[in-house]
Amino acid sequence: DTAVSQTPKYLVTQMGNDKSIKCEQNLGHDTMYWYKQDSKKFLKIMFSYNNKELIINETVPNRFSPKSPDKAHLNLHINSLELGDSAVYFCASSPRDTVIRDGYTFGSGTRLTVV
Amino acid sequence: RKEVEQDPGPFNVPEGATVAFNCTYSNSASQSFFWYRQDCRKEPKLLMSVYSSGNEDGRFTAQLNRASQYISLLIRDSKLSDSATYLCVVNRGGGNKLTFGTGTQLKVEL
């Protein structure tokens, strides 16, 4: 069973379109995250939710809107896609109280290409 | 200054060699530290946590120097399968946010 699963794995779309990426975890974790890894391989946090509540919201354009319907799911919707949004987007999860000991578990990533 | 800095490499080493990576962090309030491994076109995976007293897991040894604000990873008897990017990761202030370095690329060759 996949612990953190993301869909789709690959997404190619035109500039200006709106797209969503879905993430689900079956680890029973309370906290979920979205990270962006750019072409230089730098992993940067975008958002974090703890049990459906937004707790981290980094400086991200408001075209990006996360949604957490329950603590096992965290989706990312992107409006008006731009070329610079091309990257790999990773979902991750962690237990709320033991992240400093156990770190995160990542999904396999969604490779977004905007053309 | 970046919050977490690593030499990007690549480090090209022969099989069986010992190789060490260092990482520096800027925030003295950082509380916990990790090494993650990322294979090409894959997700990062936790390799090991780094404890204050240093810790070892098989061929891998991690050290923390709080005074100098650096973390190290030593790999002994390198295998071809160790080829990957090693990410230094820091948790600042005990919250849930992990900050990643840009990674050090290791290539182990025959």
mmCIF file of C-alpha atoms in Angstrom:
data_model
loop_
_atom_site.group_PDB
_atom_site.id
_atom_site.type_symbol
_atom_site.label_atom_id
_atom_site.label_comp_id
_atom_site.label_asym_id
_atom_site.label_seq_id
_atom_site.Cartn_x
_atom_site.Cartn_y
_atom_site.Cartn_z
ATOM 1 C CA ASP A 1 0.000 0.000 0.000
ATOM 2 C CA THR A 2 1.330 3.401 -0.964
ATOM 3 C CA ALA A 3 1.709 5.590 2.125
ATOM 4 C CA VAL A 4 1.482 9.021 0.450
ATOM 5 C CA SER A 5 0.016 8.993 -3.032
ATOM 6 C CA GLN A 6 -0.237 11.855 -5.467
ATOM 7 C CA THR A 7 -2.115 12.148 -8.729
ATOM 8 C CA PRO A 8 -1.371 12.769 -11.478
ATOM 9 C CA LYS A 9 2.278 11.742 -11.725
ATOM 10 C CA TYR A 10 2.791 13.869 -14.827
ATOM 11 C CA LEU A 11 0.867 16.931 -15.952
ATOM 12 C CA VAL A 12 1.510 18.851 -19.154
ATOM 13 C CA THR A 13 -0.703 21.849 -19.726
ATOM 14 C CA GLN A 14 -0.853 25.174 -21.504
ATOM 15 C CA MET A 15 -0.248 28.575 -19.974
ATOM 16 C CA GLY A 16 -3.374 30.101 -18.548
ATOM 17 C CA ASN A 17 -5.069 26.811 -17.700
ATOM 18 C CA ASP A 18 -6.285 25.811 -14.232
ATOM 19 C CA LYS A 19 -5.203 22.443 -12.834
ATOM 20 C CA SER A 20 -5.390 20.441 -9.615
ATOM 21 C CA ILE A 21 -3.068 17.938 -7.963
ATOM 22 C CA LYS A 22 -4.408 15.504 -5.379
ATOM 23 C CA CYS A 23 -2.674 13.931 -2.401
ATOM 24 C CA GLU A 24 -3.792 11.251 0.012
ATOM 25 C CA GLN A 25 -2.005 9.581 2.912
ATOM 26 C CA ASN A 26 -2.945 6.406 4.735
ATOM 27 C CA LEU A 27 -0.437 6.751 7.575
ATOM 28 C CA GLY A 28 -2.847 8.341 10.032
ATOM 29 C CA HIS A 29 -0.692 11.482 10.133
ATOM 30 C CA ASP A 30 -2.194 14.785 11.271
ATOM 31 C CA THR A 31 -0.085 17.120 9.171
ATOM 32 C CA MET A 32 0.327 17.398 5.418
ATOM 33 C CA TYR A 33 2.510 19.621 3.242
ATOM 34 C CA TRP A 34 3.086 20.829 -0.284
ATOM 35 C CA TYR A 35 6.669 21.406 -1.409
ATOM 36 C CA LYS A 36 7.889 22.684 -4.767
ATOM 37 C CA GLN A 37 11.184 21.448 -6.270
ATOM 38 C CA ASP A 38 12.417 23.689 -9.047
ATOM 39 C CA SER A 39 14.824 22.963 -11.879
ATOM 40 C CA LYS A 40 17.777 23.621 -9.569
ATOM 41 C CA LYS A 41 16.475 20.868 -7.262
ATOM 42 C CA PHE A 42 15.702 23.306 -4.442
ATOM 43 C CA LEU A 43 12.833 22.013 -2.273
ATOM 44 C CA LYS A 44 10.769 24.821 -0.833
ATOM 45 C CA ILE A 45 7.730 24.577 1.389
ATOM 46 C CA MET A 46 4.506 26.102 0.113
ATOM 47 C CA PHE A 47 1.750 25.104 2.522
ATOM 48 C CA SER A 48 1.053 22.940 5.529
ATOM 49 C CA TYR A 49 -2.219 21.771 7.032
ATOM 50 C CA ASN A 50 -2.736 20.222 10.431
ATOM 51 C CA ASN A 51 -5.993 18.322 10.708
ATOM 52 C CA LYS A 52 -7.638 20.493 8.009
ATOM 53 C CA GLU A 53 -6.299 23.763 9.440
ATOM 54 C CA LEU A 54 -3.792 25.856 7.462
ATOM 55 C CA ILE A 55 -0.689 26.325 9.624
ATOM 56 C CA ILE A 56 2.031 27.287 7.148
ATOM 57 C CA ASN A 57 1.468 29.558 4.191
ATOM 58 C CA GLU A 58 4.746 30.669 2.677
ATOM 59 C CA THR A 59 5.065 33.459 0.163
ATOM 60 C CA VAL A 60 3.235 31.793 -2.675
ATOM 61 C CA PRO A 61 1.202 33.544 -5.395
ATOM 62 C CA ASN A 62 -2.499 33.490 -4.601
ATOM 63 C CA ARG A 63 -3.044 31.559 -7.834
ATOM 64 C CA PHE A 64 -2.132 28.557 -5.666
ATOM 65 C CA SER A 65 -4.901 27.428 -3.342
ATOM 66 C CA PRO A 66 -4.620 24.382 -1.109
ATOM 67 C CA LYS A 67 -7.666 22.516 0.163
ATOM 68 C CA SER A 68 -7.861 19.881 2.855
ATOM 69 C CA PRO A 69 -11.272 18.169 3.013
ATOM 70 C CA ASP A 70 -10.034 15.887 5.824
ATOM 71 C CA LYS A 71 -6.734 15.139 7.497
ATOM 72 C CA ALA A 72 -5.898 12.366 5.037
ATOM 73 C CA HIS A 73 -6.218 14.554 1.937
ATOM 74 C CA LEU A 74 -4.534 17.723 0.752
ATOM 75 C CA ASN A 75 -5.141 19.027 -2.740
ATOM 76 C CA LEU A 76 -3.470 21.863 -4.616
ATOM 77 C CA HIS A 77 -5.317 23.939 -7.165
ATOM 78 C CA ILE A 78 -3.403 26.264 -9.459
ATOM 79 C CA ASN A 79 -5.137 28.972 -11.475
ATOM 80 C CA SER A 80 -3.821 30.716 -14.587
ATOM 81 C CA LEU A 81 -0.736 28.555 -14.903
ATOM 82 C CA GLU A 82 2.523 30.281 -15.879
ATOM 83 C CA LEU A 83 5.729 28.931 -17.396
ATOM 84 C CA GLY A 84 7.513 29.498 -14.073
ATOM 85 C CA ASP A 85 5.138 27.082 -12.346
ATOM 86 C CA SER A 86 6.868 24.191 -14.107
ATOM 87 C CA ALA A 87 8.429 22.104 -11.348
ATOM 88 C CA VAL A 88 7.965 18.920 -9.374
ATOM 89 C CA TYR A 89 5.383 19.278 -6.619
ATOM 90 C CA PHE A 90 5.761 16.947 -3.653
ATOM 91 C CA CYS A 91 3.144 16.196 -1.068
ATOM 92 C CA ALA A 92 4.356 15.016 2.345
ATOM 93 C CA SER A 93 2.893 14.073 5.679
ATOM 94 C CA SER A 94 4.086 13.755 9.266
ATOM 95 C CA PRO A 95 2.756 13.014 12.704
ATOM 96 C CA ARG A 96 1.958 16.317 14.379
ATOM 97 C CA ASP A 97 4.035 15.834 17.493
ATOM 98 C CA THR A 98 6.996 13.800 16.293
ATOM 99 C CA VAL A 99 8.127 15.582 13.153
ATOM 100 C CA ILE A 100 11.262 16.714 14.946
ATOM 101 C CA ARG A 101 12.140 13.086 15.498
ATOM 102 C CA ASP A 102 10.674 11.337 12.458
ATOM 103 C CA GLY A 103 10.724 13.902 9.653
ATOM 104 C CA TYR A 104 8.306 13.635 6.732
ATOM 105 C CA THR A 105 7.124 10.928 4.385
ATOM 106 C CA PHE A 106 6.928 12.174 0.796
ATOM 107 C CA GLY A 107 4.717 11.219 -2.088
ATOM 108 C CA SER A 108 6.353 10.341 -5.399
ATOM 109 C CA GLY A 109 5.794 13.815 -6.843
ATOM 110 C CA THR A 110 3.829 15.425 -9.660
ATOM 111 C CA ARG A 111 5.957 16.686 -12.537
ATOM 112 C CA LEU A 112 4.162 19.755 -13.899
ATOM 113 C CA THR A 113 5.192 21.167 -17.257
ATOM 114 C CA VAL A 114 3.574 24.363 -18.469
ATOM 115 C CA VAL A 115 3.977 25.022 -22.203
ATOM 116 C CA ARG B 1 22.800 33.711 3.488
ATOM 117 C CA LYS B 2 20.802 30.549 2.843
ATOM 118 C CA GLU B 3 19.300 28.867 5.852
ATOM 119 C CA VAL B 4 20.883 25.517 4.945
ATOM 120 C CA GLU B 5 23.970 25.336 2.746
ATOM 121 C CA GLN B 6 25.598 22.361 1.091
ATOM 122 C CA ASP B 7 28.308 21.855 -1.486
ATOM 123 C CA PRO B 8 26.364 20.707 -4.578
ATOM 124 C CA GLY B 9 29.189 18.442 -5.788
ATOM 125 C CA PRO B 10 29.197 16.144 -7.649
ATOM 126 C CA PHE B 11 31.464 13.981 -5.559
ATOM 127 C CA ASN B 12 32.781 11.215 -7.810
ATOM 128 C CA VAL B 13 34.284 8.396 -5.754
ATOM 129 C CA PRO B 14 35.357 4.820 -6.492
ATOM 130 C CA GLU B 15 33.446 1.924 -5.016
ATOM 131 C CA GLY B 16 34.709 1.150 -1.516
ATOM 132 C CA ALA B 17 35.809 4.704 -0.778
ATOM 133 C CA THR B 18 34.857 6.732 2.260
ATOM 134 C CA VAL B 19 33.187 10.036 1.521
ATOM 135 C CA ALA B 20 32.008 12.846 3.787
ATOM 136 C CA PHE B 21 29.559 15.679 3.223
ATOM 137 C CA ASN B 22 29.137 18.757 5.335
ATOM 138 C CA CYS B 23 26.208 21.085 5.711
ATOM 139 C CA THR B 24 25.942 24.392 7.561
ATOM 140 C CA TYR B 25 22.826 26.006 8.951
ATOM 141 C CA SER B 26 22.317 29.633 9.832
ATOM 142 C CA ASN B 27 19.736 29.590 12.607
ATOM 143 C CA SER B 28 21.140 28.729 16.017
ATOM 144 C CA ALA B 29 17.591 27.988 17.232
ATOM 145 C CA SER B 30 17.402 24.941 14.950
ATOM 146 C CA GLN B 31 16.378 21.931 16.951
ATOM 147 C CA SER B 32 16.458 18.843 14.836
ATOM 148 C CA PHE B 33 18.396 17.657 11.841
ATOM 149 C CA PHE B 34 18.121 14.982 9.212
ATOM 150 C CA TRP B 35 19.788 13.564 6.156
ATOM 151 C CA TYR B 36 17.487 12.631 3.317
ATOM 152 C CA ARG B 37 18.426 10.795 0.161
ATOM 153 C CA GLN B 38 16.898 11.603 -3.223
ATOM 154 C CA ASP B 39 17.406 9.401 -6.244
ATOM 155 C CA CYS B 40 17.039 10.851 -9.725
ATOM 156 C CA ARG B 41 13.388 11.648 -10.500
ATOM 157 C CA LYS B 42 12.236 10.198 -7.179
ATOM 158 C CA GLU B 43 10.981 11.589 -3.906
ATOM 159 C CA PRO B 44 13.267 12.382 -0.958
ATOM 160 C CA LYS B 45 13.485 9.556 1.587
ATOM 161 C CA LEU B 46 14.662 9.815 5.167
ATOM 162 C CA LEU B 47 18.145 8.359 5.523
ATOM 163 C CA MET B 48 18.748 9.172 9.161
ATOM 164 C CA SER B 49 18.079 11.653 11.906
ATOM 165 C CA VAL B 50 21.091 13.418 13.379
ATOM 166 C CA TYR B 51 21.434 13.337 17.145
ATOM 167 C CA SER B 52 23.539 15.617 19.307
ATOM 168 C CA SER B 53 25.855 12.807 20.355
ATOM 169 C CA GLY B 54 26.295 11.583 16.782
ATOM 170 C CA ASN B 55 24.793 8.403 15.471
ATOM 171 C CA GLU B 56 25.604 5.525 13.181
ATOM 172 C CA ASP B 57 23.484 3.316 10.982
ATOM 173 C CA GLY B 58 25.528 0.645 9.272
ATOM 174 C CA ARG B 59 27.950 2.338 6.890
ATOM 175 C CA PHE B 60 26.479 5.798 7.583
ATOM 176 C CA THR B 61 27.561 8.101 10.408
ATOM 177 C CA ALA B 62 26.000 11.477 11.147
ATOM 178 C CA GLN B 63 27.523 14.145 13.380
ATOM 179 C CA LEU B 64 26.204 17.439 14.685
ATOM 180 C CA ASN B 65 28.323 20.362 15.824
ATOM 181 C CA ARG B 66 26.011 22.925 17.377
ATOM 182 C CA ALA B 67 28.787 25.377 18.242
ATOM 183 C CA SER B 68 29.866 25.645 14.606
ATOM 184 C CA GLN B 69 26.370 24.999 13.251
ATOM 185 C CA TYR B 70 27.250 22.195 10.926
ATOM 186 C CA ILE B 71 26.143 18.664 10.275
ATOM 187 C CA SER B 72 28.130 15.959 8.564
ATOM 188 C CA LEU B 73 27.418 12.625 6.905
ATOM 189 C CA LEU B 74 30.115 10.003 6.478
ATOM 190 C CA ILE B 75 29.609 7.051 4.159
ATOM 191 C CA ARG B 76 32.071 4.176 4.478
ATOM 192 C CA ASP B 77 32.693 1.463 1.898
ATOM 193 C CA SER B 78 30.666 3.252 -0.785
ATOM 194 C CA LYS B 79 28.442 1.136 -3.013
ATOM 195 C CA LEU B 80 27.231 1.884 -6.514
ATOM 196 C CA SER B 81 23.733 2.018 -5.030
ATOM 197 C CA ASP B 82 24.758 4.938 -2.805
ATOM 198 C CA SER B 83 24.773 7.184 -5.888
ATOM 199 C CA ALA B 84 22.116 9.798 -5.183
ATOM 200 C CA THR B 85 21.652 13.358 -3.940
ATOM 201 C CA TYR B 86 21.963 13.772 -0.180
ATOM 202 C CA LEU B 87 19.809 16.505 1.321
ATOM 203 C CA CYS B 88 20.630 18.179 4.610
ATOM 204 C CA VAL B 89 17.425 19.083 6.452
ATOM 205 C CA VAL B 90 16.870 21.312 9.442
ATOM 206 C CA ASN B 91 13.875 21.882 11.681
ATOM 207 C CA ARG B 92 13.929 25.353 13.108
ATOM 208 C CA GLY B 93 12.337 26.123 16.439
ATOM 209 C CA GLY B 94 10.504 22.861 16.950
ATOM 210 C CA GLY B 95 7.555 23.546 14.650
ATOM 211 C CA ASN B 96 6.562 21.296 11.767
ATOM 212 C CA LYS B 97 8.491 23.065 9.016
ATOM 213 C CA LEU B 98 11.565 21.345 7.591
ATOM 214 C CA THR B 99 14.031 23.408 5.574
ATOM 215 C CA PHE B 100 15.998 21.543 2.932
ATOM 216 C CA GLY B 101 19.442 22.240 1.559
ATOM 217 C CA THR B 102 19.926 22.022 -2.189
ATOM 218 C CA GLY B 103 21.668 18.687 -1.852
ATOM 219 C CA THR B 104 25.060 17.152 -2.521
ATOM 220 C CA GLN B 105 25.292 14.804 -5.477
ATOM 221 C CA LEU B 106 27.276 11.592 -4.994
ATOM 222 C CA LYS B 107 28.368 9.360 -7.858
ATOM 223 C CA VAL B 108 30.000 6.075 -6.923
ATOM 224 C CA GLU B 109 31.944 4.535 -9.804
ATOM 225 C CA LEU B 110 33.470 1.131 -10.534
#
